[in-house]
């Protein structure tokens, strides 16, 4: 694992986008997993800019990290609606280039479908994730096995509450469907991105703890190729 800290959110976003763009340049058929949420919005802006300037994503497969269950995918707070608004709507992609969990299909079959698709095509080349205030990655909540692939998740209380920020009105969040921590560990370039003072506590906890399934983000200690990319605010409680 390597930890990198940057001056501010803008610089952090540019550096994360550079990492992803560099994989895309080297491997035009790459499988790129991206998270929704507030953290990666700056990265998407940079990538949209790069694509306008000639970065070729015409053969890339983008895989959406997770989704709320029992929420209409057209709700503006769904993961796919956010990814559409922040990224996919701005980039010309064929339908088959975007892989997401279909929440209207059988969830167990969906996990198998997405697991198979990822492994059949050689695994994830990039997996960009944010971090929850409870240390979750995607919807891999505290207690999730490090060996999990895609699965259904019973959302932690913290996630049910913090998830409200994406919705226009109070919304009952109970379960989700998510790629697993093993996808993260096996990906060729796993990136944890965090910005802002709000994430300082959890990032120092993650970086100062031994790997434990009680704090999913601590899996980074087991992954030699993992990058933890922070802005100065999120890095302020880390011992340098
Ligand atoms: P955020 O969410 O990017 O909106 O902060 C991160 C997370 O909870 O995984």
PDB file of C-alpha atoms and ligand atoms in Angstrom:
ATOM      1  CA  UNK A   1       0.000   0.000   0.000  1.00  0.00           C
ATOM      2  CA  UNK A   2       1.108   3.488  -0.736  1.00  0.00           C
ATOM      3  CA  UNK A   3      -0.353   6.662   0.776  1.00  0.00           C
ATOM      4  CA  UNK A   4      -0.270   9.922  -1.147  1.00  0.00           C
ATOM      5  CA  UNK A   5      -1.514  13.301   0.091  1.00  0.00           C
ATOM      6  CA  UNK A   6      -2.233  16.312  -2.099  1.00  0.00           C
ATOM      7  CA  UNK A   7      -2.755  20.014  -1.430  1.00  0.00           C
ATOM      8  CA  UNK A   8      -6.482  20.155  -2.002  1.00  0.00           C
ATOM      9  CA  UNK A   9      -9.456  18.387  -3.537  1.00  0.00           C
ATOM     10  CA  UNK A  10      -8.756  19.754  -6.995  1.00  0.00           C
ATOM     11  CA  UNK A  11      -5.201  18.456  -7.082  1.00  0.00           C
ATOM     12  CA  UNK A  12      -6.273  15.138  -5.544  1.00  0.00           C
ATOM     13  CA  UNK A  13      -8.978  14.702  -8.180  1.00  0.00           C
ATOM     14  CA  UNK A  14      -6.516  15.446 -10.983  1.00  0.00           C
ATOM     15  CA  UNK A  15      -4.012  12.905  -9.642  1.00  0.00           C
ATOM     16  CA  UNK A  16      -6.649  10.172  -9.258  1.00  0.00           C
ATOM     17  CA  UNK A  17      -7.898  10.879 -12.789  1.00  0.00           C
ATOM     18  CA  UNK A  18      -4.298  10.692 -14.052  1.00  0.00           C
ATOM     19  CA  UNK A  19      -3.930   7.221 -12.544  1.00  0.00           C
ATOM     20  CA  UNK A  20      -7.118   6.035 -14.242  1.00  0.00           C
ATOM     21  CA  UNK A  21      -6.305   7.713 -17.563  1.00  0.00           C
ATOM     22  CA  UNK A  22      -2.894   6.103 -17.574  1.00  0.00           C
ATOM     23  CA  UNK A  23      -4.438   2.613 -17.213  1.00  0.00           C
ATOM     24  CA  UNK A  24      -6.914   3.416 -20.002  1.00  0.00           C
ATOM     25  CA  UNK A  25      -4.102   4.550 -22.315  1.00  0.00           C
ATOM     26  CA  UNK A  26      -2.110   1.372 -21.702  1.00  0.00           C
ATOM     27  CA  UNK A  27      -5.094  -0.969 -21.887  1.00  0.00           C
ATOM     28  CA  UNK A  28      -7.914   0.210 -24.166  1.00  0.00           C
ATOM     29  CA  UNK A  29     -10.102  -2.759 -23.121  1.00  0.00           C
ATOM     30  CA  UNK A  30      -9.695  -2.160 -19.386  1.00  0.00           C
ATOM     31  CA  UNK A  31     -12.421  -2.918 -16.855  1.00  0.00           C
ATOM     32  CA  UNK A  32     -12.792   0.141 -14.657  1.00  0.00           C
ATOM     33  CA  UNK A  33     -14.924   0.077 -11.527  1.00  0.00           C
ATOM     34  CA  UNK A  34     -16.080   3.464 -10.281  1.00  0.00           C
ATOM     35  CA  UNK A  35     -17.950   4.510  -7.177  1.00  0.00           C
ATOM     36  CA  UNK A  36     -20.782   6.982  -7.004  1.00  0.00           C
ATOM     37  CA  UNK A  37     -20.996   9.428  -4.102  1.00  0.00           C
ATOM     38  CA  UNK A  38     -19.525  12.840  -3.497  1.00  0.00           C
ATOM     39  CA  UNK A  39     -15.838  11.899  -3.321  1.00  0.00           C
ATOM     40  CA  UNK A  40     -15.181  11.044  -6.997  1.00  0.00           C
ATOM     41  CA  UNK A  41     -17.112  13.942  -8.575  1.00  0.00           C
ATOM     42  CA  UNK A  42     -13.880  15.907  -9.162  1.00  0.00           C
ATOM     43  CA  UNK A  43     -12.256  12.852 -10.747  1.00  0.00           C
ATOM     44  CA  UNK A  44     -15.151  12.491 -13.170  1.00  0.00           C
ATOM     45  CA  UNK A  45     -14.830  16.182 -14.141  1.00  0.00           C
ATOM     46  CA  UNK A  46     -11.141  15.624 -14.925  1.00  0.00           C
ATOM     47  CA  UNK A  47     -11.827  12.444 -16.894  1.00  0.00           C
ATOM     48  CA  UNK A  48     -14.585  14.163 -18.903  1.00  0.00           C
ATOM     49  CA  UNK A  49     -12.021  16.836 -19.751  1.00  0.00           C
ATOM     50  CA  UNK A  50      -9.439  14.190 -20.704  1.00  0.00           C
ATOM     51  CA  UNK A  51     -11.977  12.436 -22.935  1.00  0.00           C
ATOM     52  CA  UNK A  52     -12.807  15.744 -24.651  1.00  0.00           C
ATOM     53  CA  UNK A  53      -9.068  16.103 -25.211  1.00  0.00           C
ATOM     54  CA  UNK A  54      -8.776  12.716 -26.892  1.00  0.00           C
ATOM     55  CA  UNK A  55      -8.619  10.031 -24.174  1.00  0.00           C
ATOM     56  CA  UNK A  56     -10.200   7.039 -25.900  1.00  0.00           C
ATOM     57  CA  UNK A  57     -12.718   5.189 -23.735  1.00  0.00           C
ATOM     58  CA  UNK A  58     -14.578   3.580 -26.608  1.00  0.00           C
ATOM     59  CA  UNK A  59     -13.566   0.049 -25.565  1.00  0.00           C
ATOM     60  CA  UNK A  60     -13.538   0.489 -21.798  1.00  0.00           C
ATOM     61  CA  UNK A  61     -16.073  -1.285 -19.604  1.00  0.00           C
ATOM     62  CA  UNK A  62     -17.202   0.833 -16.660  1.00  0.00           C
ATOM     63  CA  UNK A  63     -18.589  -1.089 -13.725  1.00  0.00           C
ATOM     64  CA  UNK A  64     -20.669   0.602 -11.060  1.00  0.00           C
ATOM     65  CA  UNK A  65     -19.531  -0.380  -7.562  1.00  0.00           C
ATOM     66  CA  UNK A  66     -22.828  -0.742  -5.752  1.00  0.00           C
ATOM     67  CA  UNK A  67     -26.518   0.099  -5.568  1.00  0.00           C
ATOM     68  CA  UNK A  68     -29.243   0.562  -2.979  1.00  0.00           C
ATOM     69  CA  UNK A  69     -31.890  -2.145  -2.998  1.00  0.00           C
ATOM     70  CA  UNK A  70     -35.576  -1.215  -2.795  1.00  0.00           C
ATOM     71  CA  UNK A  71     -34.881   2.205  -4.293  1.00  0.00           C
ATOM     72  CA  UNK A  72     -36.085   3.038  -7.775  1.00  0.00           C
ATOM     73  CA  UNK A  73     -33.003   3.318 -10.003  1.00  0.00           C
ATOM     74  CA  UNK A  74     -34.509   6.502 -11.487  1.00  0.00           C
ATOM     75  CA  UNK A  75     -34.498   8.166  -8.042  1.00  0.00           C
ATOM     76  CA  UNK A  76     -31.840  10.934  -8.158  1.00  0.00           C
ATOM     77  CA  UNK A  77     -30.248   9.384  -5.046  1.00  0.00           C
ATOM     78  CA  UNK A  78     -29.625   5.980  -6.612  1.00  0.00           C
ATOM     79  CA  UNK A  79     -25.995   5.180  -7.336  1.00  0.00           C
ATOM     80  CA  UNK A  80     -26.627   4.860 -11.056  1.00  0.00           C
ATOM     81  CA  UNK A  81     -28.511   8.185 -11.231  1.00  0.00           C
ATOM     82  CA  UNK A  82     -25.555   9.872  -9.559  1.00  0.00           C
ATOM     83  CA  UNK A  83     -23.051   8.226 -11.880  1.00  0.00           C
ATOM     84  CA  UNK A  84     -25.186   9.222 -14.869  1.00  0.00           C
ATOM     85  CA  UNK A  85     -25.394  12.836 -13.719  1.00  0.00           C
ATOM     86  CA  UNK A  86     -21.727  13.131 -12.747  1.00  0.00           C
ATOM     87  CA  UNK A  87     -20.103  11.067 -15.494  1.00  0.00           C
ATOM     88  CA  UNK A  88     -21.948   8.857 -17.971  1.00  0.00           C
ATOM     89  CA  UNK A  89     -24.255  11.616 -19.269  1.00  0.00           C
ATOM     90  CA  UNK A  90     -21.180  13.571 -20.370  1.00  0.00           C
ATOM     91  CA  UNK A  91     -19.407  10.779 -22.227  1.00  0.00           C
ATOM     92  CA  UNK A  92     -20.413   8.953 -25.376  1.00  0.00           C
ATOM     93  CA  UNK A  93     -20.606   5.280 -24.445  1.00  0.00           C
ATOM     94  CA  UNK A  94     -22.395   2.272 -25.855  1.00  0.00           C
ATOM     95  CA  UNK A  95     -24.954   0.685 -23.545  1.00  0.00           C
ATOM     96  CA  UNK A  96     -22.871  -2.456 -23.103  1.00  0.00           C
ATOM     97  CA  UNK A  97     -19.924  -0.407 -21.845  1.00  0.00           C
ATOM     98  CA  UNK A  98     -21.747   0.341 -18.602  1.00  0.00           C
ATOM     99  CA  UNK A  99     -22.289  -2.518 -16.178  1.00  0.00           C
ATOM    100  CA  UNK A 100     -24.487  -2.019 -13.150  1.00  0.00           C
ATOM    101  CA  UNK A 101     -26.502  -4.158 -10.779  1.00  0.00           C
ATOM    102  CA  UNK A 102     -30.096  -4.454 -11.976  1.00  0.00           C
ATOM    103  CA  UNK A 103     -32.063  -3.980  -8.770  1.00  0.00           C
ATOM    104  CA  UNK A 104     -35.237  -5.204 -10.448  1.00  0.00           C
ATOM    105  CA  UNK A 105     -33.721  -8.607 -11.225  1.00  0.00           C
ATOM    106  CA  UNK A 106     -33.070 -11.453  -8.806  1.00  0.00           C
ATOM    107  CA  UNK A 107     -30.320 -10.098  -6.534  1.00  0.00           C
ATOM    108  CA  UNK A 108     -28.467 -13.368  -6.051  1.00  0.00           C
ATOM    109  CA  UNK A 109     -28.426 -13.944  -9.818  1.00  0.00           C
ATOM    110  CA  UNK A 110     -27.211 -10.364 -10.278  1.00  0.00           C
ATOM    111  CA  UNK A 111     -24.247 -10.968  -7.975  1.00  0.00           C
ATOM    112  CA  UNK A 112     -23.334 -14.078  -9.987  1.00  0.00           C
ATOM    113  CA  UNK A 113     -23.759 -12.241 -13.304  1.00  0.00           C
ATOM    114  CA  UNK A 114     -21.484  -9.353 -12.343  1.00  0.00           C
ATOM    115  CA  UNK A 115     -18.900 -11.651 -10.689  1.00  0.00           C
ATOM    116  CA  UNK A 116     -18.781 -13.774 -13.848  1.00  0.00           C
ATOM    117  CA  UNK A 117     -18.528 -10.804 -16.150  1.00  0.00           C
ATOM    118  CA  UNK A 118     -15.589  -9.375 -14.209  1.00  0.00           C
ATOM    119  CA  UNK A 119     -13.687 -12.655 -13.992  1.00  0.00           C
ATOM    120  CA  UNK A 120     -14.423 -13.739 -17.579  1.00  0.00           C
ATOM    121  CA  UNK A 121     -12.915 -10.499 -18.823  1.00  0.00           C
ATOM    122  CA  UNK A 122      -9.766 -10.883 -16.758  1.00  0.00           C
ATOM    123  CA  UNK A 123     -10.531  -9.011 -13.536  1.00  0.00           C
ATOM    124  CA  UNK A 124     -10.723  -5.335 -12.675  1.00  0.00           C
ATOM    125  CA  UNK A 125      -7.945  -3.079 -13.907  1.00  0.00           C
ATOM    126  CA  UNK A 126      -8.965  -0.162 -11.696  1.00  0.00           C
ATOM    127  CA  UNK A 127     -11.304   0.013  -8.724  1.00  0.00           C
ATOM    128  CA  UNK A 128     -11.897   3.509  -7.402  1.00  0.00           C
ATOM    129  CA  UNK A 129     -13.702   3.692  -4.067  1.00  0.00           C
ATOM    130  CA  UNK A 130     -14.488   6.313  -1.467  1.00  0.00           C
ATOM    131  CA  UNK A 131     -14.587   5.577   2.233  1.00  0.00           C
ATOM    132  CA  UNK A 132     -17.544   5.641   4.580  1.00  0.00           C
ATOM    133  CA  UNK A 133     -17.328   7.282   7.997  1.00  0.00           C
ATOM    134  CA  UNK A 134     -17.521   3.747   9.455  1.00  0.00           C
ATOM    135  CA  UNK A 135     -14.712   2.579   7.175  1.00  0.00           C
ATOM    136  CA  UNK A 136     -16.941   0.847   4.645  1.00  0.00           C
ATOM    137  CA  UNK A 137     -15.899   0.358   1.033  1.00  0.00           C
ATOM    138  CA  UNK A 138     -18.847   0.361  -1.326  1.00  0.00           C
ATOM    139  CA  UNK A 139     -21.531  -1.316   0.748  1.00  0.00           C
ATOM    140  CA  UNK A 140     -19.048  -3.664   2.406  1.00  0.00           C
ATOM    141  CA  UNK A 141     -19.987  -2.824   5.957  1.00  0.00           C
ATOM    142  CA  UNK A 142     -17.969  -3.562   9.119  1.00  0.00           C
ATOM    143  CA  UNK A 143     -17.823  -7.335   9.598  1.00  0.00           C
ATOM    144  CA  UNK A 144     -17.789  -8.184   5.871  1.00  0.00           C
ATOM    145  CA  UNK A 145     -15.313 -10.891   4.941  1.00  0.00           C
ATOM    146  CA  UNK A 146     -12.193  -9.715   3.112  1.00  0.00           C
ATOM    147  CA  UNK A 147     -12.813 -12.713   0.833  1.00  0.00           C
ATOM    148  CA  UNK A 148     -16.238 -11.552  -0.379  1.00  0.00           C
ATOM    149  CA  UNK A 149     -17.127 -11.049  -4.010  1.00  0.00           C
ATOM    150  CA  UNK A 150     -20.447  -9.406  -4.987  1.00  0.00           C
ATOM    151  CA  UNK A 151     -23.093  -9.837  -2.315  1.00  0.00           C
ATOM    152  CA  UNK A 152     -26.155  -8.363  -0.676  1.00  0.00           C
ATOM    153  CA  UNK A 153     -25.447  -6.094   2.237  1.00  0.00           C
ATOM    154  CA  UNK A 154     -27.452  -5.351   5.322  1.00  0.00           C
ATOM    155  CA  UNK A 155     -26.615  -1.662   5.682  1.00  0.00           C
ATOM    156  CA  UNK A 156     -25.000  -0.431   8.885  1.00  0.00           C
ATOM    157  CA  UNK A 157     -26.926   2.157  10.887  1.00  0.00           C
ATOM    158  CA  UNK A 158     -24.241   4.752  10.017  1.00  0.00           C
ATOM    159  CA  UNK A 159     -24.792   4.136   6.300  1.00  0.00           C
ATOM    160  CA  UNK A 160     -28.589   4.302   6.582  1.00  0.00           C
ATOM    161  CA  UNK A 161     -28.150   7.726   8.182  1.00  0.00           C
ATOM    162  CA  UNK A 162     -25.261   9.141   6.135  1.00  0.00           C
ATOM    163  CA  UNK A 163     -26.886   7.870   2.919  1.00  0.00           C
ATOM    164  CA  UNK A 164     -29.695  10.392   3.447  1.00  0.00           C
ATOM    165  CA  UNK A 165     -27.415  13.082   1.996  1.00  0.00           C
ATOM    166  CA  UNK A 166     -27.968  11.717  -1.517  1.00  0.00           C
ATOM    167  CA  UNK A 167     -31.762  11.819  -1.367  1.00  0.00           C
ATOM    168  CA  UNK A 168     -34.185  14.695  -1.738  1.00  0.00           C
ATOM    169  CA  UNK A 169     -36.470  13.419   1.017  1.00  0.00           C
ATOM    170  CA  UNK A 170     -36.046  11.057   4.004  1.00  0.00           C
ATOM    171  CA  UNK A 171     -35.555   7.593   2.511  1.00  0.00           C
ATOM    172  CA  UNK A 172     -35.558   4.205   4.177  1.00  0.00           C
ATOM    173  CA  UNK A 173     -32.259   2.498   3.332  1.00  0.00           C
ATOM    174  CA  UNK A 174     -31.907  -1.065   4.555  1.00  0.00           C
ATOM    175  CA  UNK A 175     -30.010  -3.165   2.047  1.00  0.00           C
ATOM    176  CA  UNK A 176     -27.663  -2.851  -0.858  1.00  0.00           C
ATOM    177  CA  UNK A 177     -25.850  -4.875  -3.491  1.00  0.00           C
ATOM    178  CA  UNK A 178     -22.136  -4.358  -3.867  1.00  0.00           C
ATOM    179  CA  UNK A 179     -18.918  -5.621  -5.340  1.00  0.00           C
ATOM    180  CA  UNK A 180     -16.844  -7.314  -2.670  1.00  0.00           C
ATOM    181  CA  UNK A 181     -13.619  -6.605  -0.848  1.00  0.00           C
ATOM    182  CA  UNK A 182     -11.960  -9.434  -2.739  1.00  0.00           C
ATOM    183  CA  UNK A 183     -12.662  -7.566  -5.976  1.00  0.00           C
ATOM    184  CA  UNK A 184     -10.818  -4.645  -4.434  1.00  0.00           C
ATOM    185  CA  UNK A 185      -7.866  -6.764  -3.306  1.00  0.00           C
ATOM    186  CA  UNK A 186      -7.602  -8.491  -6.693  1.00  0.00           C
ATOM    187  CA  UNK A 187      -7.912  -5.390  -8.812  1.00  0.00           C
ATOM    188  CA  UNK A 188      -4.723  -4.279 -10.563  1.00  0.00           C
ATOM    189  CA  UNK A 189      -5.066  -0.730  -9.295  1.00  0.00           C
ATOM    190  CA  UNK A 190      -7.255  -0.388  -6.220  1.00  0.00           C
ATOM    191  CA  UNK A 191      -7.615   3.252  -5.137  1.00  0.00           C
ATOM    192  CA  UNK A 192      -9.140   4.548  -1.918  1.00  0.00           C
ATOM    193  CA  UNK A 193      -9.851   8.248  -2.315  1.00  0.00           C
ATOM    194  CA  UNK A 194     -10.847  10.534   0.565  1.00  0.00           C
ATOM    195  CA  UNK A 195     -11.125  14.274   0.956  1.00  0.00           C
ATOM    196  CA  UNK A 196     -12.165  16.766   3.590  1.00  0.00           C
ATOM    197  CA  UNK A 197     -11.738  17.034   7.359  1.00  0.00           C
ATOM    198  CA  UNK A 198     -14.767  14.790   7.891  1.00  0.00           C
ATOM    199  CA  UNK A 199     -12.747  11.816   6.627  1.00  0.00           C
ATOM    200  CA  UNK A 200      -9.606  12.577   8.699  1.00  0.00           C
ATOM    201  CA  UNK A 201     -10.645  10.440  11.686  1.00  0.00           C
ATOM    202  CA  UNK A 202     -11.534   7.314   9.767  1.00  0.00           C
ATOM    203  CA  UNK A 203      -8.471   7.595   7.530  1.00  0.00           C
ATOM    204  CA  UNK A 204      -6.101   7.793  10.494  1.00  0.00           C
ATOM    205  CA  UNK A 205      -7.943   4.878  12.128  1.00  0.00           C
ATOM    206  CA  UNK A 206      -7.572   2.817   8.950  1.00  0.00           C
ATOM    207  CA  UNK A 207      -3.934   3.646   8.443  1.00  0.00           C
ATOM    208  CA  UNK A 208      -3.013   3.106  12.102  1.00  0.00           C
ATOM    209  CA  UNK A 209      -4.888  -0.188  12.560  1.00  0.00           C
ATOM    210  CA  UNK A 210      -3.855  -3.682  11.643  1.00  0.00           C
ATOM    211  CA  UNK A 211      -6.100  -5.257   8.977  1.00  0.00           C
ATOM    212  CA  UNK A 212      -9.417  -6.150  10.577  1.00  0.00           C
ATOM    213  CA  UNK A 213     -12.769  -7.022   9.055  1.00  0.00           C
ATOM    214  CA  UNK A 214     -14.324  -4.722  11.676  1.00  0.00           C
ATOM    215  CA  UNK A 215     -12.984  -1.803   9.600  1.00  0.00           C
ATOM    216  CA  UNK A 216     -13.268  -2.768   5.908  1.00  0.00           C
ATOM    217  CA  UNK A 217     -10.879  -0.024   4.731  1.00  0.00           C
ATOM    218  CA  UNK A 218      -8.021  -1.649   6.647  1.00  0.00           C
ATOM    219  CA  UNK A 219      -7.864  -4.213   3.846  1.00  0.00           C
ATOM    220  CA  UNK A 220      -5.471  -1.746   2.167  1.00  0.00           C
ATOM    221  CA  UNK A 221      -2.688  -3.044   4.447  1.00  0.00           C
ATOM    222  CA  UNK A 222      -2.982  -6.450   2.738  1.00  0.00           C
ATOM    223  CA  UNK A 223      -2.779  -5.061  -0.804  1.00  0.00           C
ATOM    224  CA  UNK A 224       0.703  -4.154  -2.035  1.00  0.00           C
ATOM    225  CA  UNK A 225      -0.601  -2.390  -5.162  1.00  0.00           C
ATOM    226  CA  UNK A 226      -3.256  -0.305  -3.320  1.00  0.00           C
ATOM    227  CA  UNK A 227      -3.116   3.480  -3.478  1.00  0.00           C
ATOM    228  CA  UNK A 228      -4.632   5.603  -0.719  1.00  0.00           C
ATOM    229  CA  UNK A 229      -5.041   9.082  -2.167  1.00  0.00           C
ATOM    230  CA  UNK A 230      -6.018  11.927   0.163  1.00  0.00           C
ATOM    231  CA  UNK A 231      -6.210  15.671   0.280  1.00  0.00           C
ATOM    232  CA  UNK A 232      -4.439  17.488   3.108  1.00  0.00           C
ATOM    233  CA  UNK A 233      -7.611  17.775   5.165  1.00  0.00           C
ATOM    234  CA  UNK A 234      -8.309  14.045   5.067  1.00  0.00           C
ATOM    235  CA  UNK A 235      -4.619  13.352   5.809  1.00  0.00           C
ATOM    236  CA  UNK A 236      -4.334  15.762   8.767  1.00  0.00           C
ATOM    237  CA  UNK A 237      -4.554  13.137  11.527  1.00  0.00           C
ATOM    238  CA  UNK A 238      -2.136  10.687   9.946  1.00  0.00           C
ATOM    239  CA  UNK A 239       1.309  10.366  11.533  1.00  0.00           C
ATOM    240  CA  UNK A 240       3.772  11.402   8.865  1.00  0.00           C
TER     241      UNK A 240
HETATM  242  P1  LIG B   1     -19.015   9.948  -0.212  1.00  0.00           P
HETATM  243  O1  LIG B   1     -19.373   8.485   0.267  1.00  0.00           O
HETATM  244  O2  LIG B   1     -18.089   9.823  -1.355  1.00  0.00           O
HETATM  245  O3  LIG B   1     -20.333  10.559  -0.612  1.00  0.00           O
HETATM  246  O4  LIG B   1     -18.372  10.639   0.961  1.00  0.00           O
HETATM  247  C1  LIG B   1     -18.363   7.574   0.523  1.00  0.00           C
HETATM  248  C2  LIG B   1     -18.928   6.303   1.070  1.00  0.00           C
HETATM  249  O5  LIG B   1     -19.789   6.341   1.954  1.00  0.00           O
HETATM  250  O6  LIG B   1     -18.503   5.227   0.613  1.00  0.00           O
END
